[in-house]
Coordinates of C-alpha atoms and ligand atoms in Angstrom, one line a residue:
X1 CA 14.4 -17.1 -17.1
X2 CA 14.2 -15.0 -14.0
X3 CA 11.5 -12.1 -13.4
X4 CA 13.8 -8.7 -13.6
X5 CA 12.6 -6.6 -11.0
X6 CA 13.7 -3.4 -9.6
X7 CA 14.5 -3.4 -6.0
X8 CA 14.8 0.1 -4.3
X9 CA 15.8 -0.7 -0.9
X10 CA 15.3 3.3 0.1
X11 CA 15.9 4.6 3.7
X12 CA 15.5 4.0 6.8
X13 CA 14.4 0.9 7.4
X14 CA 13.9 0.5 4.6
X15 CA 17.1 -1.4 3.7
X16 CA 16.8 -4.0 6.6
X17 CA 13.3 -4.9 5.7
X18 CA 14.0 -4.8 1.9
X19 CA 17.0 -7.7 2.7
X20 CA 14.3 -9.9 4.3
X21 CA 11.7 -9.7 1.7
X22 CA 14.5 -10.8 -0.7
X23 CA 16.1 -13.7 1.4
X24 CA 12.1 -14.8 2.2
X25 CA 11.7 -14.5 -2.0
X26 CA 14.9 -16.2 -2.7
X27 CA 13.5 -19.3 -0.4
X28 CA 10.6 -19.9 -2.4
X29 CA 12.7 -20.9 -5.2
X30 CA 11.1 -18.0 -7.5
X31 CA 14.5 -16.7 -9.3
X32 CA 14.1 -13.1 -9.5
X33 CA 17.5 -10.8 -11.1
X34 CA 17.1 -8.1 -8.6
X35 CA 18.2 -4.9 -10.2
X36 CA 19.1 -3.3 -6.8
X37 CA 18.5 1.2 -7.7
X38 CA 19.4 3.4 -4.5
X39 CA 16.7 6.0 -3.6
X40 CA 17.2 7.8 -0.4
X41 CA 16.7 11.3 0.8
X42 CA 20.4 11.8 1.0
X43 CA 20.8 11.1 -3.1
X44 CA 17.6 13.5 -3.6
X45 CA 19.3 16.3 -1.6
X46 CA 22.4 16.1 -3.8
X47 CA 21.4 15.6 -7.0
X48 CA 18.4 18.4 -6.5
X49 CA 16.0 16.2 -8.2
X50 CA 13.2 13.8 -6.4
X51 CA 13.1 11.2 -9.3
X52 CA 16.4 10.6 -10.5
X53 CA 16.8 9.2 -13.9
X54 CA 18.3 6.0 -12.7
X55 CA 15.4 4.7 -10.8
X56 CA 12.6 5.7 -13.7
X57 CA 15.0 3.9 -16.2
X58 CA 15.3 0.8 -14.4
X59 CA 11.4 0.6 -13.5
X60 CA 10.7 1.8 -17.3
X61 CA 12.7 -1.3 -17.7
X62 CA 12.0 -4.0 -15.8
X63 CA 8.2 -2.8 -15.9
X64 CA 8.3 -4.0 -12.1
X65 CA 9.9 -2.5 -8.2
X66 CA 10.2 -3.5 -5.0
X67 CA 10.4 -0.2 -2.8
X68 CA 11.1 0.1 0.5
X69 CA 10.0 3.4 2.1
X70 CA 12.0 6.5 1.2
X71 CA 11.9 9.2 4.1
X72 CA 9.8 12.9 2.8
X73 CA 10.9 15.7 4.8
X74 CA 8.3 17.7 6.5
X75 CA 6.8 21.0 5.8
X76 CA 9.4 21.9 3.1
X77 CA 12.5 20.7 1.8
X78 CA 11.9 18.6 -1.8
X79 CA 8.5 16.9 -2.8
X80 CA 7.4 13.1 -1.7
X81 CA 9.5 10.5 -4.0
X82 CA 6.6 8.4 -3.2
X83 CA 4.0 10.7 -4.9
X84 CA 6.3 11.3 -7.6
X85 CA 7.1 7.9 -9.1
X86 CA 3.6 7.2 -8.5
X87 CA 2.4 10.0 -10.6
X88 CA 5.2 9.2 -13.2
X89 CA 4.9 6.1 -13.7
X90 CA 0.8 6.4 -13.6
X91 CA 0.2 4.1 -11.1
X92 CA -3.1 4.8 -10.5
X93 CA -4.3 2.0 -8.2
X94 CA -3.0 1.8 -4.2
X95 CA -4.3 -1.7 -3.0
X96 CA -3.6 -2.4 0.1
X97 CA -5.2 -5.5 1.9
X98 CA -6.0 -5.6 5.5
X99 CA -6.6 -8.7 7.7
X100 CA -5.9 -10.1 10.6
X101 CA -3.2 -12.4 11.0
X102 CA -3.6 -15.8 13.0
X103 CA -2.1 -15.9 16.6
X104 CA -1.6 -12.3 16.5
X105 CA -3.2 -10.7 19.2
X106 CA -4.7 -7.4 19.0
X107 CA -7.6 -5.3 20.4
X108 CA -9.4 -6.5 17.4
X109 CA -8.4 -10.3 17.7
X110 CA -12.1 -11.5 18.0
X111 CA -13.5 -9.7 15.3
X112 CA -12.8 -11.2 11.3
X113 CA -11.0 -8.2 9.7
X114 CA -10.6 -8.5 5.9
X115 CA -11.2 -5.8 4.0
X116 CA -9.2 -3.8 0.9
X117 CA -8.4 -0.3 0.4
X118 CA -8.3 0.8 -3.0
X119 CA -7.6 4.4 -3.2
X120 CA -6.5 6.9 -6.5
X121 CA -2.8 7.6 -6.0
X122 CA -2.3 10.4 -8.4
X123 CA -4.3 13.6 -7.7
X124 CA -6.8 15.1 -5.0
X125 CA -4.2 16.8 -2.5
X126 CA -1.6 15.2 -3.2
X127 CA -1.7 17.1 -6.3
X128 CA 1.7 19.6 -4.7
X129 CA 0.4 22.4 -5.9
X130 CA 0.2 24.9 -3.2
X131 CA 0.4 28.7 -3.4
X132 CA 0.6 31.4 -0.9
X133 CA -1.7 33.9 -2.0
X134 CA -1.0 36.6 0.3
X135 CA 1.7 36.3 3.1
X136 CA 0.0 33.9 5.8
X137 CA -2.7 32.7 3.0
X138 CA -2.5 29.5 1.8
X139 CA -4.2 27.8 -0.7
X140 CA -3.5 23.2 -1.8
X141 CA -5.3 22.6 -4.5
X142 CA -7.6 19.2 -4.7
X143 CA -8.0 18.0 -8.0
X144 CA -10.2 15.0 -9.0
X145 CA -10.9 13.9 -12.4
X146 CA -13.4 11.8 -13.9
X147 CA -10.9 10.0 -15.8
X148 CA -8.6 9.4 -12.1
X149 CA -11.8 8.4 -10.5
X150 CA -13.3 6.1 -13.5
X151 CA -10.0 4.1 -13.5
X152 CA -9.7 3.9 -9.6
X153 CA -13.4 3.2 -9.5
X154 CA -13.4 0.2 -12.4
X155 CA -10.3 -1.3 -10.8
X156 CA -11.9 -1.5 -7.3
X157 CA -15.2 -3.2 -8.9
X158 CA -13.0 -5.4 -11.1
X159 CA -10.7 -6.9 -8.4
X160 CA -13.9 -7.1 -6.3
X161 CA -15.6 -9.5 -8.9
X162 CA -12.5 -11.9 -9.6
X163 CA -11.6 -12.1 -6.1
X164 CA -15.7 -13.0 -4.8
X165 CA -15.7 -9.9 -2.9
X166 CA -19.6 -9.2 -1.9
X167 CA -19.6 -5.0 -1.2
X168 CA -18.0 -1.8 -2.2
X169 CA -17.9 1.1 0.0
X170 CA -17.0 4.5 -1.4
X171 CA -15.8 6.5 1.3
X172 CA -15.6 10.6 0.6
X173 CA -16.5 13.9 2.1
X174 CA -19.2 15.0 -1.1
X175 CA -21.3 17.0 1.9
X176 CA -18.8 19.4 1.8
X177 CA -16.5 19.4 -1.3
X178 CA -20.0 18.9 -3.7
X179 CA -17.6 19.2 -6.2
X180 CA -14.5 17.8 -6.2
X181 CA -15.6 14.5 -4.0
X182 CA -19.2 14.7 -5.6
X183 CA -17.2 13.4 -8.7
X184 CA -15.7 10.8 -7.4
X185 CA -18.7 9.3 -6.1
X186 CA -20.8 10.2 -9.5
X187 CA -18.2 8.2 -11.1
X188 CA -18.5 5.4 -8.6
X189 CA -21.7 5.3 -8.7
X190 CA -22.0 4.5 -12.6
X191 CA -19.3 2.2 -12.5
X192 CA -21.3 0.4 -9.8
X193 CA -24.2 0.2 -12.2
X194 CA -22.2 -2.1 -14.1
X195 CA -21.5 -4.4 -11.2
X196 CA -25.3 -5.4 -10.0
X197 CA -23.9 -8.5 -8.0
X198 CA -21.7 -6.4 -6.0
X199 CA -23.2 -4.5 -3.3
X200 CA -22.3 -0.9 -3.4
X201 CA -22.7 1.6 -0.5
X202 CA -21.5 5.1 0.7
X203 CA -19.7 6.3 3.8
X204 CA -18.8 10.0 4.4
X205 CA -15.0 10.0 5.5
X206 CA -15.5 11.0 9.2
X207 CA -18.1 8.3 9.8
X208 CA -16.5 5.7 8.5
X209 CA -13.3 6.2 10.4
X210 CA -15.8 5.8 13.4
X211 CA -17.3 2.9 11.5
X212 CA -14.2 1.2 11.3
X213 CA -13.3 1.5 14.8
X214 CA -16.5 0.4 16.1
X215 CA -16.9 -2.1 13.6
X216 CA -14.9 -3.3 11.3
X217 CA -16.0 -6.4 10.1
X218 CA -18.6 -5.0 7.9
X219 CA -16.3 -3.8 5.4
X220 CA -14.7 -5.4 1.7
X221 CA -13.8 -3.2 -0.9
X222 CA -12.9 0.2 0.4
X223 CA -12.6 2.8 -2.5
X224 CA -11.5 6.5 -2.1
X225 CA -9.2 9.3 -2.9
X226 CA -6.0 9.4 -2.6
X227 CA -6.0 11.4 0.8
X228 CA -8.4 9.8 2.5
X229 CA -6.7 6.5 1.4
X230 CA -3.6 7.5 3.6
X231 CA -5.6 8.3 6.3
X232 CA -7.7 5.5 6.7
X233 CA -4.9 2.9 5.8
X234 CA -3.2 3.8 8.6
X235 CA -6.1 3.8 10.8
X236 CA -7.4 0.1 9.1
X237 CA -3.2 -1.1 9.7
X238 CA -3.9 -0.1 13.9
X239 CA -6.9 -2.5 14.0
X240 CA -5.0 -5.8 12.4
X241 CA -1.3 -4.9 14.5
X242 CA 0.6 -1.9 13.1
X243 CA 1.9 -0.8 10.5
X244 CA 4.5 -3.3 10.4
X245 CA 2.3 -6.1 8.6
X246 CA 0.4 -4.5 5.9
X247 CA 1.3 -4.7 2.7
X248 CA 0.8 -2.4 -0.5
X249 CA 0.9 -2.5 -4.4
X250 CA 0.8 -0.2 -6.6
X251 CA -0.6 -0.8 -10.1
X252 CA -0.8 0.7 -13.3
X253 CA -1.2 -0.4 -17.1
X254 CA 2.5 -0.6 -17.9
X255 CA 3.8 -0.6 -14.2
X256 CA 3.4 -1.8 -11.1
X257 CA 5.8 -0.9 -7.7
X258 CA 5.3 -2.9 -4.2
X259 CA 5.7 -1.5 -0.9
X260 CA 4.3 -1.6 2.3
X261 CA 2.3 1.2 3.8
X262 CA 5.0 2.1 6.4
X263 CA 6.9 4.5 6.0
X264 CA 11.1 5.0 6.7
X265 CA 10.1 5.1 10.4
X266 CA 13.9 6.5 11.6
X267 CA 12.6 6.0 15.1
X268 CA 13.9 2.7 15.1
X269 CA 16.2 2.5 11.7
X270 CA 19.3 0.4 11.9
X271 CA 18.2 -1.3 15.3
X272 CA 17.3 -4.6 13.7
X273 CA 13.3 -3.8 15.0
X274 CA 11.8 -3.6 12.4
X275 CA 9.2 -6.1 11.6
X276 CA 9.7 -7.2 7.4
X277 CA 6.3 -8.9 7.4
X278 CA 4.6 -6.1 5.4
X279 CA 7.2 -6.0 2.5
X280 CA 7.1 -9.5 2.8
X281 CA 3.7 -9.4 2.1
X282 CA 4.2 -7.1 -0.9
X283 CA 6.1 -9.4 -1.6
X284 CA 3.7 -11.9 -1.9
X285 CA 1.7 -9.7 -4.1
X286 CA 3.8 -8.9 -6.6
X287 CA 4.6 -13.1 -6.6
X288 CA 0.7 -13.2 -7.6
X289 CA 1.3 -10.0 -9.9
X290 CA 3.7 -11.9 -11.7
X291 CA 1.4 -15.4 -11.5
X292 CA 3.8 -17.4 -9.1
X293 CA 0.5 -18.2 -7.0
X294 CA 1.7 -21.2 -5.3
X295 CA 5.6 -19.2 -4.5
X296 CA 3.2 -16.6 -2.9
X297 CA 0.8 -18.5 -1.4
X298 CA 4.0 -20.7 0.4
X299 CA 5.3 -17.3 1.9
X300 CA 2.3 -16.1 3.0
X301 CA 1.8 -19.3 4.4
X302 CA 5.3 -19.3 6.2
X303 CA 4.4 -15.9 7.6
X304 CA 1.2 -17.3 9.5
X305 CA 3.2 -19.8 10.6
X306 CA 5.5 -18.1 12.6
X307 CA 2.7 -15.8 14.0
X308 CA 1.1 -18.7 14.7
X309 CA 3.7 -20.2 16.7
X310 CA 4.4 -16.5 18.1
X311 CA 7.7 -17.1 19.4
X312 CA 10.3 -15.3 17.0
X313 CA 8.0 -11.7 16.7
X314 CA 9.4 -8.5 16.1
X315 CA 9.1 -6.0 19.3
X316 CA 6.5 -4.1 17.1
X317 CA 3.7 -6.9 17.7
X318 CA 4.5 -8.1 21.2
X319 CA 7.9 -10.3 20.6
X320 CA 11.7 -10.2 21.1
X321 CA 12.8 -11.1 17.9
X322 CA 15.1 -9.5 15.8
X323 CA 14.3 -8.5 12.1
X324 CA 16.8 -10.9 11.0
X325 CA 15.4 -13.5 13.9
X326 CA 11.9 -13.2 12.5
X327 CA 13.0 -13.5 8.7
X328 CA 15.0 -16.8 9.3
X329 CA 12.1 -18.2 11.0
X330 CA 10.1 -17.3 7.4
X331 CA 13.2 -18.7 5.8
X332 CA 13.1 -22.2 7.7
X333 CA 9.7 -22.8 7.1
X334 CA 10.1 -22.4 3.5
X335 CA 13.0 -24.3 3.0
X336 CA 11.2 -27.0 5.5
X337 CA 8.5 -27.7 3.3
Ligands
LIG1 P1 6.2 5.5 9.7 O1 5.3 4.5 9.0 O2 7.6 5.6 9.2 O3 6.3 5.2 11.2 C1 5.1 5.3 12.1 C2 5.3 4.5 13.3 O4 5.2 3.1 13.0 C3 6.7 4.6 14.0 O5 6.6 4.5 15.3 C4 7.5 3.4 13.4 O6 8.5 3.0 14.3 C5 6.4 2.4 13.3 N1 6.7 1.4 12.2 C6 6.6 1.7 10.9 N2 6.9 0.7 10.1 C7 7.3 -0.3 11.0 C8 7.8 -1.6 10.9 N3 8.0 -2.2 9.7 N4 8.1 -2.3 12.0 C9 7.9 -1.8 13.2 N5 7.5 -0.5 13.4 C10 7.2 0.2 12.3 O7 5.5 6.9 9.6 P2 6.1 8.4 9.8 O8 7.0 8.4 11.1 O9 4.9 9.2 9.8 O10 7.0 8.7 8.6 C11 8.4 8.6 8.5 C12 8.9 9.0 7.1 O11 8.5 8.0 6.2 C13 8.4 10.4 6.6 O12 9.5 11.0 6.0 C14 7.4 10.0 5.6 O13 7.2 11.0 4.6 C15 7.9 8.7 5.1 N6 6.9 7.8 4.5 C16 7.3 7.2 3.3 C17 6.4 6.3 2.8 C18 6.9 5.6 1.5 O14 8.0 5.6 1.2 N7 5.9 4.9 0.8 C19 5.2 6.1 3.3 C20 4.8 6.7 4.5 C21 5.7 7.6 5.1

C-alpha cells in the first residue's frame, strides 16, 4: 500500500523545489499517492480565506503534507498560511536540524555544526492579534502558555533522549518579559528535572545569537518560542550554507507537515536556482516519520554525495547547476545503488 500524503507545492519556488523532492522520493522506491492541494497567495487573495477548506481536508485526511513555502505579504494584506495551518492543525513542534554538510564549504567548514532547533509553533507573537490602541499606538500581543510550553518543552527533552543527544539549551529573553518568557523557562526547567542524563542550560536570546556566531559547536538541542525560533533558524541555516539546505518538520499528535525553513524566495522563482536540498531533506524526515529509515537514510546519503563530489551545486552554495541539474544528480545516485 502506498503512504497518502498531501503535497502542497505553494509558490514561488516552491513548485520547482517541491518536483525535486518528489522525483528524489519516487527514486528511493518508497511508493507514496501524492495528493497534490494548490496553496498560493493568488488562491488566498481570491477566495478571501488563508486556509481554504481543500487543503485542511486533505491533511485531516492523509494525517501527513509536504509543503513547499507559500509567499505572506508584508505589513498587511491576509495572515501567514504558514501560521495558520500550523495553529489549525496543532502542530506544536518546529524541528529543524542543522549540520554541516560534507564538501560544502562555508565560513564555518572547520567547525562540527550539529545542533536542533525545537521551537513552539503556535503562540507567543505569532499569536496575530494586534490592535491599534490609539492612532499611531500599537500594541502584538505575546502569549505563552504553560500547556504550549510543557508540550514544546517535553518534546525537545524526549527527541533529545532517543536520538543520544547530551544538552538542552533553552534560549529566551525572561530578563525582560519576567512573565511571559519566565514561563517558558519555568516549564523547561521542570521538564528538565525529569531528564537528569541530559544536560540542561539557559541562554538569554541576544547572547546566544552571539554564541552561535562565535561558536557554534557547543550547541544540541536548541528549545524556544516560536519567535525566537525564526530568528535564530535563520541565523543557525547562515552558518551550515543558506537557507537552501535546511530542512523542517512540523509535528503534532494527529499531524505532521514538512517543509524547509525557506521561504517562497520570488527573488529567484521560476529561474531553475533554486537549491531543493532542504525539502529534500524534509523529505527525508518525514521518510523517518513514516519509519522508511533505510529510503531516508539512501537520500540523505545521495545528497552528501553530490556535495561531496561538488560538481552539480546549485548557484546558492557556490555551483552552476541547475535545480533540475542538481536533483538528477540525487536521482542517479539513488537509482545507482
Ligand atoms: P526566503 O527564505 O524566501 O528568501 C531569503 C533569501 O534566501 C533570498 O535571497 C532567497 O533567494 C534565498 N533562498 C531561500 N530559499 C532558497 C533556496 N531553496 N535556494 C536558493 N536560495 C534560497 O525569505 P524572504 O525573502 O524573507 O520571504 C519571502 C516570502 O516567503 C515571504 O512572503 C515570507 O512570508 C514567505 N515565507 C514563507 C515560509 C513558509 O511558507 N514556510 C517561510 C518563510 C518565509
Amino acid at each position: 500500500m502506498p503512504h497518502q500524503v498531501t503535497l502542497i507545492p505553494g509558490d514561488g519556488i516552491g513548485p520547482e523545489v517541491t518536483d525535486a523532492a518528489v522525483r528524489a522520493v519516487a527514486a528511493t522506491g518508497v511508493a507514496i499517492d501524492w495528493q497534490r492541494t494548490e496553496l498560493t497567495s493568488d488562491i488566498i487573495v481570491a477566495s478571501h480565506n488563508e486556509l481554504p477548506p481543500h487543503v485542511i481536508e486533505s491533511i485531516e485526511r492523509t494525517h501527513l503534507g509536504l509543503k513547499g513555502p507559500v509567499t505572506t505579504p508584508i505589513a498587511g494584506g491576509y495572515q501567514s498560511v504558514n501560521v495558520a495551518l500550523r495553529k489549525r492543525l496543532e502542530l506544536f513542534a518546529n524541528i529543524r536540524p542543522v549540520r554541516n554538510l560534507p564538501g560544502l564549504h562555508t565560513r564555518y567548514s572547520d567547525v562540527k555544526i550539529d545542533l536542533v532547533i525545537f521551537r513552539e509553533n503556535t503562540e507567543d507573537l505569532y499569536s496575530g492579534l494586534e490592535h491599534e490602541v490609539v492612532t499611531d499606538v500599537v500594541t502584538s500581543l505575546k502569549v505563552i502558555t504553560r500547556l504550549a510550553s510543557f508540550r514544546i518543552a517535553r518534546n525537545a527533552f524526549a527527541y533529545a533522549r532517543t536520538m543520544g543527544r547530551k544538552k538542552v539549551t533553552a534560549v529566551h529573553k525572561a530578563n525582560i518579559m519576567k512573565l511571559g518568557d519566565g514561563l517558558f523557562l519555568k516549564c523547561c526547567r521542570e521538564v528538565a528535572q525529569e531528564y537528569p542524563m541530559i544536560e540542561y542550560q539557559e541562554r538569554i536570546v541576544d547572547n546566544a545569537a552571539m554564541q552561535l556566531v562565535m561558536r557554534p559547536e557547543q550547541f544540541d538541542v536548541m528549545l524556544m518560542p516560536n519567535l525566537y525560533g525564526d530568528i535564530i533558524s535563520d541565523l543557525a541555516a547562515g552558518l551550515v550554507g543558506g537557507l537552501g539546505i535546511v530542512p523542517g518538520a512540523n509535528i503534532g499528535d494527529r499531524c505532521a507537515v514538512f517543509e524547509a525553513v525557506h521561504g517562497s524566495a520570488p527573488d529567484i522563482a521560476g529561474k531553475g536556482l533554486a537549491n531543493p536540498t532542504a525539502i529534500m531533506m524534509s523529505a527525508a524526515m518525514m521518510l523517518d516519520y513514516l519509519k522508511e529509515m533505510e529510503a531516508a537514510t539512501r537520500l540523505r546519503g545521495a545528497i552528501e554525495e553530490v556535495y561531496k563530489e561538488k560538481r552539480r551545486l546549485t548557484p546558492d552554495v557556490g555551483g552552476a547547476a541547475s535545480t533540475t541539474e542538481f536533483t538528477d544528480a540525487v536521482v542517479e545516485k539513488l537509482t545507482a545503488r
